[in-house]
């Protein structure tokens, strides 16, 4: 599947990794639906990108919101070939903290957005994609999800985040096997330390120190590099059912 032929629905598309993907899609001649709760940023980005992009305000864990976003994308852009799930949150907290045990509402919130939100988007978008006309290879679409290096080496304070991202890794192969009957590929990217809004609040020295933890290159990942991998996955039909680490050989320490 060539990127210029695609219409992509990108969750978390108004900033960070999702924004980079939306920009790359439109820049390469594709179209993109930007799905996010950040209305001001999302609308501004869609306006900047022009007629090949639209913004849909949605909570990824809300079925009604995602159904509406899918329908609006199809109505405005014609079809959905690709889904990129980048929406996610992190609420760092120890299981036994200074104020007592981890609040289950905080744990549930991270699971709800990161894991259940991803599954909600997959199931509803795949239903629509499965009705696409297949290309010459029998392919109808590609679904790309976002895990994290924390799915494998979660640090102290990342129990909820690591659990949510490990769940996404666990979904990948069984769904890819199921969706093979529809000509839909499912691939997960597990990024390491990237220069996204989750790290943006840190002082520059702190970000430089984090970058030095990465074997090579010794810097934070760039969202454009994530978008480049998304592009390659779309265009390489043999990549399926896999979780790809994008982390410069980083293996996170305990803290």
mmCIF file of N, CA, C and O in Angstrom, residues 99-142:
data_model
loop_
_atom_site.group_PDB
_atom_site.id
_atom_site.type_symbol
_atom_site.label_atom_id
_atom_site.label_comp_id
_atom_site.label_asym_id
_atom_site.label_seq_id
_atom_site.Cartn_x
_atom_site.Cartn_y
_atom_site.Cartn_z
ATOM 1 N N UNK A 99 1.502 8.732 50.308
ATOM 2 C CA UNK A 99 0.126 8.965 50.762
ATOM 3 C C UNK A 99 -0.703 7.690 50.799
ATOM 4 O O UNK A 99 -1.929 7.731 50.886
ATOM 5 N N UNK A 100 -0.024 6.532 50.731
ATOM 6 C CA UNK A 100 -0.732 5.265 50.809
ATOM 7 C C UNK A 100 -0.726 4.516 49.491
ATOM 8 O O UNK A 100 0.013 4.866 48.564
ATOM 9 N N UNK A 101 -1.558 3.483 49.375
ATOM 10 C CA UNK A 101 -1.591 2.665 48.161
ATOM 11 C C UNK A 101 -2.015 3.475 46.929
ATOM 12 O O UNK A 101 -2.708 4.488 47.037
ATOM 13 N N UNK A 102 -1.577 2.988 45.780
ATOM 14 C CA UNK A 102 -1.950 3.585 44.503
ATOM 15 C C UNK A 102 -3.469 3.695 44.400
ATOM 16 O O UNK A 102 -4.199 2.760 44.715
ATOM 17 N N UNK A 103 -3.949 4.846 43.962
ATOM 18 C CA UNK A 103 -5.381 5.034 43.784
ATOM 19 C C UNK A 103 -5.849 4.242 42.566
ATOM 20 O O UNK A 103 -5.349 4.431 41.464
ATOM 21 N N UNK A 104 -6.820 3.374 42.785
ATOM 22 C CA UNK A 104 -7.286 2.542 41.690
ATOM 23 C C UNK A 104 -7.926 3.360 40.572
ATOM 24 O O UNK A 104 -7.888 2.957 39.411
ATOM 25 N N UNK A 105 -8.491 4.517 40.905
ATOM 26 C CA UNK A 105 -9.073 5.347 39.852
ATOM 27 C C UNK A 105 -7.994 5.857 38.899
ATOM 28 O O UNK A 105 -8.239 6.030 37.698
ATOM 29 N N UNK A 106 -6.772 6.099 39.429
ATOM 30 C CA UNK A 106 -5.674 6.525 38.569
ATOM 31 C C UNK A 106 -5.199 5.366 37.694
ATOM 32 O O UNK A 106 -4.933 5.540 36.498
ATOM 33 N N UNK A 107 -5.075 4.179 38.288
ATOM 34 C CA UNK A 107 -4.690 2.989 37.522
ATOM 35 C C UNK A 107 -5.720 2.730 36.429
ATOM 36 O O UNK A 107 -5.376 2.519 35.262
ATOM 37 N N UNK A 108 -6.984 2.774 36.795
ATOM 38 C CA UNK A 108 -8.060 2.514 35.833
ATOM 39 C C UNK A 108 -8.069 3.532 34.704
ATOM 40 O O UNK A 108 -8.358 3.188 33.554
ATOM 41 N N UNK A 109 -7.766 4.787 35.020
ATOM 42 C CA UNK A 109 -7.788 5.835 33.996
ATOM 43 C C UNK A 109 -6.735 5.571 32.926
ATOM 44 O O UNK A 109 -6.999 5.712 31.721
ATOM 45 N N UNK A 110 -5.536 5.180 33.357
ATOM 46 C CA UNK A 110 -4.469 4.899 32.398
ATOM 47 C C UNK A 110 -4.831 3.692 31.531
ATOM 48 O O UNK A 110 -4.661 3.719 30.305
ATOM 49 N N UNK A 111 -5.348 2.643 32.147
ATOM 50 C CA UNK A 111 -5.774 1.458 31.387
ATOM 51 C C UNK A 111 -6.912 1.825 30.430
ATOM 52 O O UNK A 111 -6.948 1.391 29.277
ATOM 53 N N UNK A 112 -7.832 2.648 30.909
ATOM 54 C CA UNK A 112 -8.997 3.025 30.091
ATOM 55 C C UNK A 112 -8.583 3.757 28.826
ATOM 56 O O UNK A 112 -9.072 3.463 27.741
ATOM 57 N N UNK A 113 -7.669 4.706 28.955
ATOM 58 C CA UNK A 113 -7.250 5.488 27.788
ATOM 59 C C UNK A 113 -6.298 4.691 26.900
ATOM 60 O O UNK A 113 -6.525 4.540 25.692
ATOM 61 N N UNK A 114 -5.235 4.163 27.501
ATOM 62 C CA UNK A 114 -4.167 3.563 26.710
ATOM 63 C C UNK A 114 -4.536 2.212 26.101
ATOM 64 O O UNK A 114 -4.301 1.970 24.911
ATOM 65 N N UNK A 115 -5.093 1.334 26.917
ATOM 66 C CA UNK A 115 -5.379 -0.026 26.451
ATOM 67 C C UNK A 115 -6.800 -0.168 25.911
ATOM 68 O O UNK A 115 -7.003 -0.571 24.761
ATOM 69 N N UNK A 116 -7.779 0.169 26.730
ATOM 70 C CA UNK A 116 -9.161 0.032 26.270
ATOM 71 C C UNK A 116 -9.463 1.010 25.138
ATOM 72 O O UNK A 116 -10.212 0.682 24.217
ATOM 73 N N UNK A 117 -8.869 2.203 25.196
ATOM 74 C CA UNK A 117 -9.056 3.174 24.114
ATOM 75 C C UNK A 117 -8.496 2.652 22.800
ATOM 76 O O UNK A 117 -9.111 2.799 21.739
ATOM 77 N N UNK A 118 -7.317 2.038 22.867
ATOM 78 C CA UNK A 118 -6.725 1.453 21.658
ATOM 79 C C UNK A 118 -7.614 0.347 21.103
ATOM 80 O O UNK A 118 -7.875 0.285 19.892
ATOM 81 N N UNK A 119 -8.095 -0.526 21.980
ATOM 82 C CA UNK A 119 -8.956 -1.621 21.533
ATOM 83 C C UNK A 119 -10.264 -1.099 20.955
ATOM 84 O O UNK A 119 -10.775 -1.636 19.946
ATOM 85 N N UNK A 120 -10.792 -0.052 21.550
ATOM 86 C CA UNK A 120 -12.039 0.537 21.062
ATOM 87 C C UNK A 120 -11.869 1.048 19.632
ATOM 88 O O UNK A 120 -12.713 0.811 18.761
ATOM 89 N N UNK A 121 -10.766 1.724 19.383
ATOM 90 C CA UNK A 121 -10.495 2.248 18.041
ATOM 91 C C UNK A 121 -10.267 1.103 17.055
ATOM 92 O O UNK A 121 -10.799 1.114 15.939
ATOM 93 N N UNK A 122 -9.496 0.104 17.462
ATOM 94 C CA UNK A 122 -9.218 -1.028 16.572
ATOM 95 C C UNK A 122 -10.510 -1.702 16.134
ATOM 96 O O UNK A 122 -10.740 -1.929 14.945
ATOM 97 N N UNK A 123 -11.364 -2.042 17.093
ATOM 98 C CA UNK A 123 -12.543 -2.849 16.769
ATOM 99 C C UNK A 123 -13.519 -2.090 15.866
ATOM 100 O O UNK A 123 -14.092 -2.674 14.942
ATOM 101 N N UNK A 124 -13.686 -0.804 16.115
ATOM 102 C CA UNK A 124 -14.646 -0.032 15.329
ATOM 103 C C UNK A 124 -14.092 0.338 13.955
ATOM 104 O O UNK A 124 -14.807 0.287 12.950
ATOM 105 N N UNK A 125 -12.818 0.693 13.911
ATOM 106 C CA UNK A 125 -12.211 1.038 12.620
ATOM 107 C C UNK A 125 -12.068 -0.190 11.728
ATOM 108 O O UNK A 125 -12.292 -0.122 10.519
ATOM 109 N N UNK A 126 -11.708 -1.324 12.322
ATOM 110 C CA UNK A 126 -11.518 -2.539 11.527
ATOM 111 C C UNK A 126 -12.814 -2.974 10.861
ATOM 112 O O UNK A 126 -12.796 -3.490 9.731
ATOM 113 N N UNK A 127 -13.922 -2.780 11.536
ATOM 114 C CA UNK A 127 -15.210 -3.120 10.934
ATOM 115 C C UNK A 127 -15.421 -2.336 9.640
ATOM 116 O O UNK A 127 -15.890 -2.886 8.630
ATOM 117 N N UNK A 128 -15.052 -1.055 9.676
ATOM 118 C CA UNK A 128 -15.186 -0.209 8.487
ATOM 119 C C UNK A 128 -14.162 -0.600 7.419
ATOM 120 O O UNK A 128 -14.499 -0.727 6.231
ATOM 121 N N UNK A 129 -12.917 -0.809 7.826
ATOM 122 C CA UNK A 129 -11.848 -1.129 6.873
ATOM 123 C C UNK A 129 -12.111 -2.466 6.183
ATOM 124 O O UNK A 129 -11.786 -2.647 5.002
ATOM 125 N N UNK A 130 -12.706 -3.407 6.900
ATOM 126 C CA UNK A 130 -12.946 -4.742 6.339
ATOM 127 C C UNK A 130 -13.862 -4.710 5.118
ATOM 128 O O UNK A 130 -13.914 -5.678 4.351
ATOM 129 N N UNK A 131 -14.573 -3.609 4.922
ATOM 130 C CA UNK A 131 -15.486 -3.469 3.785
ATOM 131 C C UNK A 131 -14.844 -2.757 2.595
ATOM 132 O O UNK A 131 -15.484 -2.573 1.555
ATOM 133 N N UNK A 132 -13.570 -2.351 2.759
ATOM 134 C CA UNK A 132 -12.864 -1.704 1.654
ATOM 135 C C UNK A 132 -12.654 -2.679 0.492
ATOM 136 O O UNK A 132 -12.584 -3.898 0.689
ATOM 137 N N UNK A 133 -12.504 -2.135 -0.686
ATOM 138 C CA UNK A 133 -12.116 -2.948 -1.837
ATOM 139 C C UNK A 133 -10.634 -3.280 -1.716
ATOM 140 O O UNK A 133 -9.806 -2.373 -1.547
ATOM 141 N N UNK A 134 -10.253 -4.558 -1.765
ATOM 142 C CA UNK A 134 -8.837 -4.904 -1.595
ATOM 143 C C UNK A 134 -7.993 -4.462 -2.788
ATOM 144 O O UNK A 134 -8.493 -4.359 -3.907
ATOM 145 N N UNK A 135 -6.702 -4.206 -2.524
ATOM 146 C CA UNK A 135 -5.790 -3.881 -3.622
ATOM 147 C C UNK A 135 -5.321 -5.174 -4.294
ATOM 148 O O UNK A 135 -5.829 -6.270 -3.997
ATOM 149 N N UNK A 136 -4.345 -5.084 -5.178
ATOM 150 C CA UNK A 136 -3.909 -6.247 -5.945
ATOM 151 C C UNK A 136 -3.317 -7.350 -5.075
ATOM 152 O O UNK A 136 -3.271 -8.524 -5.477
ATOM 153 N N UNK A 137 -2.866 -6.991 -3.862
ATOM 154 C CA UNK A 137 -2.329 -7.989 -2.929
ATOM 155 C C UNK A 137 -3.394 -8.523 -1.970
ATOM 156 O O UNK A 137 -3.088 -9.318 -1.080
ATOM 157 N N UNK A 138 -4.622 -8.047 -2.135
ATOM 158 C CA UNK A 138 -5.684 -8.468 -1.234
ATOM 159 C C UNK A 138 -5.732 -7.677 0.058
ATOM 160 O O UNK A 138 -6.455 -8.035 0.995
ATOM 161 N N UNK A 139 -4.970 -6.581 0.103
ATOM 162 C CA UNK A 139 -4.889 -5.783 1.328
ATOM 163 C C UNK A 139 -5.974 -4.714 1.362
ATOM 164 O O UNK A 139 -6.195 -3.996 0.387
ATOM 165 N N UNK A 140 -6.635 -4.627 2.511
ATOM 166 C CA UNK A 140 -7.685 -3.621 2.702
ATOM 167 C C UNK A 140 -7.256 -2.484 3.627
ATOM 168 O O UNK A 140 -7.845 -1.401 3.579
ATOM 169 N N UNK A 141 -6.270 -2.724 4.475
ATOM 170 C CA UNK A 141 -5.862 -1.661 5.381
ATOM 171 C C UNK A 141 -4.779 -2.086 6.350
ATOM 172 O O UNK A 141 -4.374 -3.253 6.407
ATOM 173 N N UNK A 142 -4.303 -1.109 7.131
ATOM 174 C CA UNK A 142 -3.239 -1.324 8.109
ATOM 175 C C UNK A 142 -3.618 -0.614 9.405
ATOM 176 O O UNK A 142 -4.041 0.545 9.378
#
